[in-house]
Amino acid sequence: MNRINRLFQNKNKDILNIYFTAGYPGLNDTEKIILALEKSGADLIELGMPYSDPLADGPTIQESGQVALANGMTLKTLFNQVQSVRESSEIPLVLMGYFNQVMQYGEERFFKKCAEVGIDGLILPDLPMDVYESDYKKMIEDNGLTISFLITPQTSEERIIKTDELSNGFVYMVSRSSITGAKSDIENQQIEYFNRVNAMNLQTPKLIGFGISSNETFTTACQYANGAIIGSAFIKALPKEGAVESAVEGFVERILGKVSNVV
Amino acid sequence: MTYKIDPRGYYGEFGGAFIPEMLYPNVEYLRKNYLDIINEPAFQKEFRALLKDYVGRPSPLYFAKRLSAQYKTNIFLKREDLNHTGAHKINNTIGQILLAQKIGKKRIIAETGAGQHGVATATVCALMGIECIVYMGAIDIKRQAPNVARMRMLGAKVIPAISGSQTLKDATNEAIRDWINNPEETHYIIGSVVGPHPYPDMVALFQSVISEEMQWQLKEQTGSPDPDIIVACVGGGSNAAGAYYHYLDKENVRLVAVEAAGLGVDSGESAATSVLGTKGVIHGSRTLLMQTEDGQIIEPYSISAGLDYPGIGPMHAHLIDSGRAEAVSVTDKEALDAAFHLTRIEGIIPALETAHAFAALDKIKFSEKDNIVVNLSGRGDKDLETYIKYLDEQVDK
Ligand SMILES: Cc1ncc(COP(=O)(O)O)c(C=O)c1O
């Protein structure tokens, strides 16, 4: 069974999913960060493929992508790093990136390679659901990968149902109408949206992301979904140079409330 | 075979809407409603009246006698430079501001390269009393300063895009991010035939007034509504789309798309997308774009801010890929020389973008009896600093 589905079978609440950009801050930090995240208690990792023009991302993730590309990060290197880390890690890995990257690698070749190196799932925010259904669903399923589509406060009920049908890892509940890394408290308006979606009793687990940055916001998000996704705040916590391990561990401990939020 | 949009929002294999979910509700609303809104008689009436009385249409089709004599053929200039604000861009912004009002939007955002689309957007926002924010690459802000001043005078807020190459591509990224952050009140007026469906078709429809007029103007002047050749520069491709539109399916009319080669197609400093580009996705549309093997978008270069873009609209990708249109690339220097040539032989100072179209006359084949229309997409006031610098360099040599 796919590691993502196994995770949700064994644990259905308080799931901590951490996003970071592969090859940031250093080209060879990818594996170190994955291992440190696993050790310190993250449940799931979203590995970002750095992209020159990430439309849905705010400055923090954009800049980390620029640094990673300048470090020489490529898809080939990324796949090698994942393959290597799989010798010592079983944490579920979701690859997140833009559809153009998949297209240039060759869609079928890309999905095969993901499965081969030990990627479990995909998030491709600019791949439309109808194109996925007609052109790629079978290819992705045949390679044993999951896919997660996004919903936002503006997504219609009909479309949420469709998202639930097509997503098979988790549904990515974008907490607010924004790019990544926006301001970080959870307001009443968002809670109403979370409640509205919860009342629909979706079959797929849900993770809330965008603007989750602290123990407080993580805990709140976990009340309304199976867990939450943290990206920009984690990237900000990484040192620009030097060893990453202690920063990773300290961050996860703060989010999980194992130490006080005050550093 | 048709070269217009198909019901799925594609031109052949190009087009579509590859957008994150955050943009879906707005883009989907437009997709479902744009044709009904545009085709409504009341909308058409208002649109046509503004084009006539505010923009100053029809724009003349001028037979360029001396240029024709020199090239030993018949060259007509479609004078989009004479429109209010000085380029074709306002045809589209008039249409989109009316549409934005119909759908109740209160805030307008736009991207701009040369600043012509920014000025045209700021103008219609002033006309309608709507808030206007224009994203512009930091490099373009420097090289198109007169247009930045015009936008500010018109009351628009110009926000520099400081990522990437700090040009049109990056301004477009920032505008899209703004729209993601402000989905409810805001309409995004895209300035060219790029972006997710329905934008390429919507912008082409608003610009199609150019070829609509060409038909009767040519008939009056030559006896036939059809020219032999239409030449236009292509950044994203909106002036070309407008000039081609009513001739797309008339295969006897040759379509020439002129791209910016920058310092030369093989120099590494170029924006000749149809030569250097491969199939991929940029700004929500499947098209041709300049990219690495890994799908990273390559920073383009052209002296002309309006052509300095690593993609082309999906309509043009299809026209070129299918062989319907010929692509020609023109370097910075060739464009500069063509600008001076046109100015001195016809007394018309073209925009740097437009100058590329005139340089193409040296690169295409035609006969003595051909009727050629060059779409004179804009005037060169904004480029005087660049032109005079070039002139001084020539004098120094
Ligand atoms: C005068 C003029 N012509 C052409 C262009 C290129 O745009 P498009 O290819 O959409 O016509 C611009 C863009 O700024 C322009 O200002």
XYZ file of C-alpha atoms and ligand atoms in Angstrom:
676
model
C 0.000 0.000 0.000
C 1.047 3.557 -0.745
C 2.739 5.177 2.282
C 0.270 8.088 2.250
C -2.787 5.866 2.408
C -1.110 3.792 5.127
C -0.447 6.943 7.145
C -4.080 8.012 7.045
C -5.178 4.482 7.931
C -3.060 4.569 11.076
C -3.559 8.175 12.067
C -6.513 10.391 11.328
C -5.824 13.509 13.299
C -3.088 16.035 14.056
C -1.134 15.084 10.962
C 1.799 17.393 10.438
C 2.790 17.856 6.802
C 5.855 20.022 6.210
C 6.628 21.592 2.846
C 10.098 22.602 1.821
C 11.875 23.300 -1.426
C 14.295 20.589 -2.528
C 17.859 21.885 -2.751
C 17.296 24.677 -0.229
C 19.150 26.115 1.626
C 21.965 23.915 0.286
C 21.843 21.532 -2.664
C 22.592 18.588 -0.396
C 20.264 19.551 2.440
C 17.257 17.753 0.941
C 18.056 14.396 2.511
C 19.181 15.873 5.816
C 15.934 17.807 6.154
C 13.816 14.773 5.293
C 15.576 12.634 7.890
C 15.441 15.343 10.549
C 11.724 15.923 9.903
C 11.000 12.235 10.205
C 13.015 11.952 13.414
C 11.364 14.945 15.034
C 7.816 13.784 14.400
C 6.527 15.164 11.110
C 4.098 12.709 9.503
C 4.311 13.669 5.874
C 6.635 15.719 3.694
C 5.773 17.803 0.691
C 8.875 18.180 -1.379
C 8.807 21.236 -3.629
C 10.400 21.048 -7.062
C 11.958 24.498 -7.383
C 10.411 26.438 -10.259
C 11.368 29.643 -12.035
C 7.825 31.022 -12.110
C 5.768 29.648 -9.207
C 2.439 31.450 -9.723
C 0.716 30.340 -6.548
C 3.624 31.050 -4.236
C 4.570 34.028 -2.121
C 8.041 35.540 -1.724
C 9.410 32.985 0.788
C 8.825 29.953 -1.411
C 9.756 31.873 -4.571
C 13.093 32.868 -3.081
C 13.838 29.389 -1.786
C 13.213 28.122 -5.312
C 15.560 30.699 -6.791
C 18.273 29.705 -4.315
C 17.751 26.008 -5.016
C 17.988 26.581 -8.780
C 21.103 28.684 -8.302
C 22.496 25.820 -6.195
C 22.122 23.675 -9.314
C 18.986 21.774 -8.375
C 17.443 19.767 -11.220
C 14.775 17.083 -11.398
C 17.484 14.516 -12.002
C 19.280 15.495 -8.794
C 16.000 15.587 -6.903
C 15.087 12.067 -7.977
C 18.585 10.857 -7.011
C 18.250 12.446 -3.589
C 14.866 10.837 -3.001
C 16.160 7.456 -4.117
C 19.059 7.758 -1.724
C 16.999 8.899 1.261
C 14.604 6.005 0.739
C 17.385 3.651 1.891
C 16.904 5.012 5.386
C 13.477 6.669 5.499
C 9.885 5.503 5.216
C 8.172 8.867 5.678
C 5.496 9.487 3.024
C 6.708 11.931 0.368
C 4.530 14.106 -1.822
C 6.132 15.891 -4.745
C 4.749 19.345 -5.404
C 5.477 21.406 -8.483
C 4.087 23.035 -11.575
C 2.720 21.080 -14.495
C 5.223 22.459 -16.991
C 7.998 20.643 -15.143
C 6.158 17.348 -15.562
C 5.436 18.054 -19.231
C 9.066 18.738 -20.067
C 10.282 15.594 -18.311
C 7.628 13.674 -20.236
C 4.466 12.919 -18.268
C 4.603 9.120 -18.349
C 8.339 9.047 -17.719
C 7.889 11.443 -14.809
C 5.223 9.363 -13.050
C 7.241 6.161 -13.552
C 10.344 7.789 -12.159
C 8.442 9.052 -9.107
C 7.230 5.555 -8.333
C 10.668 4.079 -8.936
C 12.515 6.387 -6.518
C 9.908 6.196 -3.767
C 7.654 9.233 -4.186
C 4.149 8.471 -2.941
C 1.981 11.309 -4.172
C 1.715 14.433 -6.258
C 0.382 17.957 -5.967
C 0.300 19.842 -9.264
C -1.737 22.957 -8.539
C -2.011 24.088 -12.149
C -3.052 20.739 -13.596
C -6.800 21.128 -14.221
C -8.988 18.291 -12.965
C -10.563 17.702 -16.375
C -7.169 17.353 -18.077
C -6.067 15.038 -15.266
C -9.129 12.879 -15.765
C -8.888 12.618 -19.515
C -5.117 12.369 -19.928
C -3.266 11.376 -16.765
C -5.492 9.664 -14.210
C -4.752 6.190 -15.434
C -1.009 6.812 -15.754
C -0.782 8.155 -12.213
C -2.867 5.360 -10.750
C -0.965 2.676 -12.642
C 2.193 3.948 -11.008
C 0.644 3.702 -7.552
C 0.836 7.443 -6.890
C -1.783 9.512 -5.152
C -2.823 12.975 -6.250
C -4.245 15.815 -4.182
C -6.328 18.622 -5.633
C -6.933 21.955 -3.938
C -10.103 23.573 -2.673
C -10.408 27.186 -1.545
C -13.090 29.251 0.218
C -14.416 30.107 -3.269
C -14.689 26.529 -4.536
C -18.302 25.561 -5.235
C -19.942 22.630 -3.487
C -20.231 20.742 -6.749
C -16.542 21.177 -7.383
C -15.596 20.163 -3.843
C -17.428 16.889 -4.449
C -15.461 16.433 -7.670
C -12.207 17.197 -5.838
C -13.087 14.620 -3.218
C -13.781 12.041 -5.924
C -10.542 12.630 -7.780
C -8.143 13.171 -4.881
C -6.889 9.947 -3.429
C -4.225 10.948 -0.922
C -5.815 13.888 0.786
C -7.747 16.960 -0.229
C -5.662 20.101 0.123
C -7.847 22.672 1.835
C -6.378 26.081 1.105
C -7.230 28.098 4.204
C -7.772 31.459 2.540
C -7.804 33.131 -0.855
C -4.132 33.862 -1.144
C -0.746 32.811 -2.348
C 1.441 30.866 0.072
C 3.051 32.548 3.061
C 0.323 35.088 3.778
C -0.581 36.344 7.244
C -1.138 33.799 9.855
C -4.084 33.868 12.179
C -7.234 31.892 11.539
C -10.324 34.084 11.390
C -14.016 33.395 11.841
C -14.638 33.544 8.142
C -12.191 30.676 7.636
C -13.752 28.639 10.417
C -17.119 29.000 8.683
C -15.554 27.651 5.510
C -13.957 24.731 7.368
C -17.297 23.910 8.974
C -19.099 24.153 5.666
C -16.703 21.651 4.088
C -16.783 19.344 7.103
C -20.566 19.192 6.902
C -20.150 17.651 3.455
C -18.571 14.513 4.970
C -15.927 13.996 2.302
C -14.525 10.499 1.924
C -10.916 11.714 1.467
C -8.896 13.007 4.430
C -8.308 16.758 4.489
C -5.233 18.782 5.320
C -5.394 22.539 5.796
C -2.585 24.635 4.385
C -1.550 28.254 3.630
C -0.777 30.570 6.511
C -0.243 27.851 9.147
C 2.850 28.923 11.048
C 2.648 28.292 14.799
C 1.542 25.804 17.418
C -1.625 27.842 17.802
C -2.624 27.896 14.140
C -1.600 24.260 13.730
C -3.753 23.214 16.670
C -6.724 25.216 15.419
C -6.406 23.794 11.900
C -6.269 20.269 13.319
C -9.675 20.797 14.930
C -11.202 21.233 11.488
C -9.267 18.690 9.423
C -7.084 15.618 9.721
C -4.041 17.803 9.961
C -2.250 20.755 8.486
C 0.496 21.746 6.080
C 3.261 24.223 6.903
C 5.523 25.669 4.235
C 6.728 29.259 4.331
C 7.114 29.365 8.125
C 9.313 26.261 8.011
C 11.461 27.624 5.193
C 11.937 30.843 7.149
C 13.117 28.822 10.128
C 15.906 27.148 8.140
C 19.349 28.723 8.483
C 20.686 30.212 5.243
C 23.885 28.245 5.777
C 25.305 25.672 8.133
C 23.684 22.599 9.681
C 19.914 22.332 9.241
C 19.122 19.516 11.672
C 18.730 21.459 14.893
C 16.601 24.134 13.206
C 14.300 21.432 11.829
C 13.957 19.712 15.175
C 13.391 22.960 17.037
C 10.724 24.014 14.558
C 8.771 20.774 14.723
C 8.918 20.778 18.512
C 7.503 24.298 18.607
C 4.700 23.437 16.205
C 3.770 20.299 18.110
C 3.828 22.274 21.349
C 6.622 20.262 22.898
C 8.357 23.486 23.864
C 7.061 26.996 24.306
C 6.476 29.009 21.158
C 8.828 31.688 22.417
C 12.305 30.989 21.141
C -10.027 23.675 -40.552
C -10.430 26.790 -38.490
C -7.742 28.773 -36.732
C -10.165 30.274 -34.241
C -10.734 28.952 -30.747
C -12.468 25.569 -30.419
C -15.296 24.914 -27.944
C -12.839 23.452 -25.404
C -10.758 26.620 -25.366
C -7.911 25.376 -27.535
C -6.257 26.342 -30.801
C -5.194 22.913 -32.046
C -3.199 21.576 -29.107
C -2.488 25.044 -27.679
C -4.471 26.997 -25.105
C -6.595 25.672 -22.253
C -6.596 26.933 -18.682
C -3.733 25.550 -16.581
C -4.413 27.519 -13.440
C -4.355 26.887 -9.716
C -7.719 26.411 -8.018
C -7.467 29.871 -6.447
C -8.032 31.404 -9.898
C -10.643 28.921 -11.052
C -13.873 30.646 -9.959
C -13.032 33.930 -11.734
C -11.666 32.342 -14.887
C -14.525 29.849 -15.062
C -17.067 32.639 -14.639
C -15.480 34.496 -17.538
C -15.343 31.341 -19.628
C -19.041 30.683 -19.159
C -20.166 34.259 -19.716
C -17.752 36.200 -21.887
C -19.404 35.531 -25.223
C -22.912 36.265 -23.967
C -21.743 39.515 -22.385
C -19.748 40.658 -25.409
C -22.463 39.763 -27.900
C -25.240 41.562 -26.068
C -26.485 44.413 -28.271
C -26.268 46.970 -25.450
C -22.649 45.986 -24.782
C -21.749 46.215 -28.469
C -23.423 49.586 -28.746
C -21.461 51.017 -25.837
C -18.202 49.399 -26.995
C -18.587 50.698 -30.557
C -19.516 54.184 -29.399
C -16.436 54.451 -27.196
C -14.189 53.105 -29.946
C -15.536 55.750 -32.280
C -15.800 58.834 -30.112
C -13.214 58.194 -27.415
C -10.537 56.116 -29.135
C -11.007 57.801 -32.511
C -11.785 54.778 -34.644
C -11.786 53.762 -37.398
C -8.038 54.102 -37.508
C -6.916 55.107 -41.015
C -5.498 52.664 -43.522
C -2.802 54.731 -45.110
C -1.162 53.878 -48.435
C 2.538 54.537 -47.779
C 3.579 55.866 -51.157
C 7.284 56.421 -50.671
C 7.824 53.235 -48.690
C 5.924 51.312 -51.388
C 8.006 52.850 -54.159
C 11.177 51.937 -52.350
C 10.160 48.299 -51.775
C 8.538 48.126 -55.244
C 5.221 46.885 -53.906
C 2.055 48.268 -52.285
C 2.326 48.887 -48.565
C -0.613 49.999 -46.445
C -0.213 51.079 -42.843
C -2.993 50.319 -40.388
C -2.641 53.321 -38.136
C -3.227 51.981 -34.618
C -0.675 54.563 -33.498
C -3.355 57.212 -34.017
C -5.661 55.727 -31.400
C -6.109 57.600 -28.139
C -3.134 56.647 -25.906
C -1.069 55.750 -28.959
C -1.418 52.029 -29.570
C -3.817 49.196 -30.292
C -3.906 48.263 -26.609
C -6.890 50.502 -25.860
C -9.238 48.460 -28.088
C -8.926 45.662 -25.560
C -9.044 47.757 -22.396
C -12.259 49.488 -23.503
C -13.845 46.080 -24.016
C -12.579 44.635 -20.756
C -13.508 47.624 -18.598
C -17.081 47.410 -19.873
C -17.059 43.709 -19.121
C -15.627 44.307 -15.633
C -18.442 46.753 -14.952
C -21.064 44.283 -16.176
C -19.795 41.646 -13.756
C -19.603 44.097 -10.870
C -15.855 44.315 -10.293
C -14.560 47.347 -8.405
C -10.804 47.054 -8.719
C -8.673 46.573 -11.837
C -5.218 45.059 -12.089
C -3.017 44.800 -15.164
C 0.517 43.879 -16.197
C 2.471 45.933 -18.656
C 5.727 45.696 -20.582
C 6.138 48.747 -22.773
C 3.656 50.583 -20.606
C 1.147 50.971 -23.463
C -1.238 48.448 -21.980
C -0.686 50.000 -18.547
C -1.540 53.441 -19.913
C -4.561 52.096 -21.803
C -5.796 50.385 -18.635
C -5.157 53.434 -16.441
C -7.032 55.499 -19.025
C -10.199 53.423 -19.062
C -10.106 53.199 -15.250
C -9.949 56.990 -15.059
C -12.792 57.148 -17.562
C -14.960 54.858 -15.443
C -13.750 55.956 -11.998
C -12.349 52.567 -11.019
C -9.244 51.854 -8.916
C -6.282 50.731 -11.038
C -3.096 48.870 -10.117
C -0.465 48.163 -12.782
C 2.418 45.722 -12.333
C 5.497 46.549 -14.356
C 8.982 45.016 -14.371
C 11.556 47.190 -12.607
C 13.700 47.245 -15.766
C 10.731 48.296 -17.897
C 9.901 51.084 -15.442
C 13.316 52.517 -16.266
C 13.240 52.065 -20.040
C 9.652 53.249 -20.550
C 9.646 56.175 -18.128
C 7.241 58.413 -20.090
C 4.524 55.776 -19.856
C 5.104 55.362 -16.118
C 4.572 59.098 -15.731
C 1.369 58.917 -17.775
C -0.002 56.090 -15.645
C 0.735 58.033 -12.484
C -0.919 61.145 -13.868
C -3.956 59.025 -14.691
C -4.152 57.983 -11.060
C -2.971 54.392 -11.375
C -0.651 52.799 -8.852
C 2.403 51.338 -10.594
C 3.985 48.485 -8.634
C 7.451 47.307 -9.702
C 7.964 43.578 -10.278
C 11.383 42.799 -8.889
C 11.615 39.036 -9.396
C 13.203 37.159 -12.316
C 14.191 39.269 -15.290
C 12.104 42.185 -13.942
C 10.234 42.466 -17.231
C 6.827 41.540 -18.694
C 6.859 37.889 -17.596
C 7.475 38.887 -14.003
C 4.894 41.667 -14.077
C 2.386 39.054 -15.280
C 3.353 36.708 -12.420
C 2.764 39.496 -9.912
C -0.594 40.445 -11.413
C -1.716 36.814 -11.224
C -0.621 36.636 -7.567
C -2.570 39.822 -6.853
C -5.656 38.239 -8.397
C -5.211 35.127 -6.242
C -5.052 37.363 -3.162
C -8.031 39.497 -4.221
C -10.455 37.224 -6.036
C -13.724 38.914 -5.231
C -13.561 42.584 -6.097
C -10.880 42.438 -8.768
C -10.861 41.952 -12.523
C -7.552 41.256 -14.213
C -7.269 43.040 -17.578
C -4.670 40.964 -19.398
C -3.005 43.008 -22.133
C -2.382 40.431 -24.799
C -3.724 37.197 -26.253
C -2.065 35.204 -23.488
C -3.198 33.654 -20.209
C -5.811 30.990 -19.504
C -8.843 30.505 -21.747
C -10.977 32.618 -22.326
C -8.453 35.466 -22.248
C -6.699 34.777 -25.567
C -10.023 34.632 -27.404
C -11.574 37.527 -25.503
C -8.633 39.837 -26.208
C -8.534 38.696 -29.853
C -12.243 39.508 -30.210
C -11.782 43.018 -28.841
C -8.765 43.558 -31.108
C -10.523 42.058 -34.145
C -11.927 45.516 -34.903
C -8.559 46.103 -36.608
C -9.122 43.542 -39.369
C -12.834 44.277 -39.466
C -11.979 47.816 -40.593
C -9.178 46.636 -42.864
C -11.720 44.683 -44.917
C -13.778 47.686 -45.990
C -10.823 50.047 -46.101
C -8.950 47.745 -48.479
C -12.066 47.252 -50.562
C -12.365 51.013 -50.942
C -8.735 51.508 -51.797
C -7.842 48.402 -53.787
C -11.176 46.942 -54.836
C -10.655 43.795 -52.792
C -11.184 43.303 -49.049
C -8.256 40.895 -48.940
C -4.622 41.917 -48.794
C -1.943 39.498 -49.953
C 0.146 39.773 -46.822
C -0.407 41.031 -43.266
C 2.676 41.840 -41.209
C 2.553 42.412 -37.446
C 4.934 42.237 -34.517
C 4.256 39.629 -31.843
C 4.994 40.013 -28.160
C 2.082 38.130 -26.682
C 0.387 38.694 -30.015
C -2.651 40.950 -29.526
C -2.070 43.444 -32.320
C -1.252 40.566 -34.667
C -4.349 38.657 -33.553
C -6.484 41.719 -34.263
C -4.940 42.301 -37.672
C -5.225 38.634 -38.679
C -8.582 37.840 -37.109
C -10.992 38.162 -40.033
C -8.431 36.631 -42.389
C -7.487 33.634 -40.250
C -9.475 31.188 -42.325
C -8.714 32.829 -45.695
C -5.611 30.910 -46.594
C -4.865 33.104 -49.602
C -3.881 35.873 -47.186
C -0.324 35.363 -45.918
C 0.204 36.069 -42.237
C 3.638 37.202 -41.082
C 4.448 37.205 -37.343
C 7.514 39.228 -36.409
C 9.361 38.333 -33.237
C 12.174 40.070 -31.407
C 15.545 38.389 -31.896
C 17.259 40.708 -29.410
C 20.996 40.500 -29.997
C 20.422 37.596 -32.413
C 18.487 34.352 -32.311
C 21.559 32.343 -31.280
C 23.075 34.971 -28.985
C 21.440 33.766 -25.774
C 19.880 37.232 -25.531
C 16.682 36.867 -27.528
C 12.902 36.683 -27.364
C 12.306 34.779 -30.615
C 9.898 32.305 -29.060
C 8.819 30.445 -32.174
C 12.443 29.574 -33.009
C 13.760 29.057 -29.486
C 10.588 27.860 -27.810
C 9.164 24.426 -27.129
C 5.704 23.313 -26.055
C 4.867 23.966 -22.440
C 2.728 25.961 -20.040
C 3.208 29.621 -19.213
C 0.756 31.937 -17.475
C -1.977 29.354 -17.563
C -1.833 28.471 -21.223
C -0.320 25.619 -23.185
C 1.785 27.258 -25.868
C 5.331 27.714 -27.138
C 7.798 29.140 -24.643
C 11.504 29.503 -24.067
C 12.542 27.036 -21.387
C 15.292 24.717 -20.235
C 15.132 20.932 -20.525
C 13.898 20.916 -16.938
C 10.986 23.215 -17.778
C 12.432 26.328 -16.131
C 11.415 29.425 -18.048
C 14.339 31.212 -19.693
C 14.662 34.954 -19.190
C 14.138 36.583 -22.580
C 15.790 39.702 -23.921
C 14.750 42.385 -26.394
C 15.387 46.113 -26.593
C 11.619 46.393 -26.917
C 9.834 45.976 -23.589
C 6.592 44.942 -25.312
C 8.235 42.038 -27.141
C 10.490 40.966 -24.254
C 8.401 37.929 -23.325
C 9.394 34.226 -23.312
C 6.081 32.960 -24.706
C 3.524 33.737 -27.394
C -0.242 33.501 -27.294
C -1.671 30.036 -28.042
C -3.355 31.274 -31.237
C 0.054 32.220 -32.635
C 1.667 29.004 -31.424
C -0.962 27.166 -33.461
C -0.679 29.442 -36.512
C 3.098 29.027 -36.601
C 3.189 25.350 -35.649
C 0.663 24.512 -38.371
C 2.458 26.598 -40.986
C -0.471 29.014 -41.404
C 1.695 31.970 -40.331
C 5.351 32.633 -41.144
C 7.557 33.694 -38.248
C 10.326 36.201 -38.906
C 12.841 37.343 -36.306
C 14.314 40.828 -36.195
C 17.253 42.008 -34.067
C 17.432 45.123 -31.909
C 19.611 46.851 -34.457
C 17.432 45.964 -37.421
C 14.412 47.318 -35.547
C 16.194 50.554 -34.642
C 17.249 51.084 -38.249
C 13.728 50.357 -39.459
C 12.303 52.886 -37.005
C 14.556 55.611 -38.403
C 13.811 54.545 -41.930
C 10.047 54.729 -41.501
C 10.336 58.036 -39.701
C 12.418 59.635 -42.425
C 10.510 58.234 -45.410
C 6.917 58.606 -44.139
C 7.174 61.007 -41.205
C 5.850 58.466 -38.724
C 7.792 57.573 -35.569
C 6.780 53.992 -34.681
C 7.008 52.267 -31.301
C 10.048 50.012 -30.947
C 7.722 47.005 -30.986
C 6.166 48.134 -34.249
C 9.571 48.891 -35.748
C 10.230 45.131 -35.711
C 7.332 44.653 -38.141
C 8.840 47.166 -40.568
C 12.271 45.519 -40.421
C 10.603 42.308 -41.561
C 9.927 43.897 -44.962
C 13.604 43.253 -45.709
C 13.182 39.566 -44.891
C 10.023 38.390 -46.621
C 9.292 37.700 -50.271
C 6.614 39.637 -52.133
C 5.848 40.783 -55.645
C 5.213 44.132 -57.244
C 1.465 43.709 -57.369
C 1.054 42.518 -53.789
C -0.947 44.522 -51.291
C 0.785 44.348 -47.942
C -0.706 45.642 -44.706
C 1.733 46.426 -41.921
C -0.037 46.833 -38.611
C 1.380 50.049 -37.176
C 0.594 48.989 -33.635
C 1.853 52.059 -31.789
C 3.679 55.346 -31.851
C 7.223 55.889 -30.657
C 6.993 58.774 -28.200
C 7.740 56.430 -25.323
C 10.928 55.254 -27.072
C 12.472 58.604 -27.952
C 15.190 58.266 -25.348
C 16.306 54.941 -26.844
C 16.082 56.318 -30.392
C 18.059 59.469 -29.632
C 20.733 57.506 -27.805
C 21.081 55.305 -30.893
C 21.180 58.356 -33.144
C 23.962 59.918 -31.065
C 25.940 56.675 -31.190
C 25.638 56.632 -34.986
C 26.797 60.226 -35.188
C 29.783 59.465 -32.945
C 30.913 56.618 -35.202
C 2.960 49.450 -29.708
C 3.003 48.017 -29.285
N 3.014 47.073 -30.222
C 3.063 45.766 -29.893
C 3.137 45.352 -28.591
C 3.246 43.894 -28.308
O 2.084 43.329 -27.772
P 1.147 42.416 -28.654
O 2.027 41.349 -29.237
O 0.170 41.873 -27.676
O 0.517 43.224 -29.686
C 3.119 46.310 -27.568
C 3.184 45.893 -26.164
O 3.421 46.589 -25.253
C 3.062 47.674 -27.938
O 3.062 48.628 -26.999
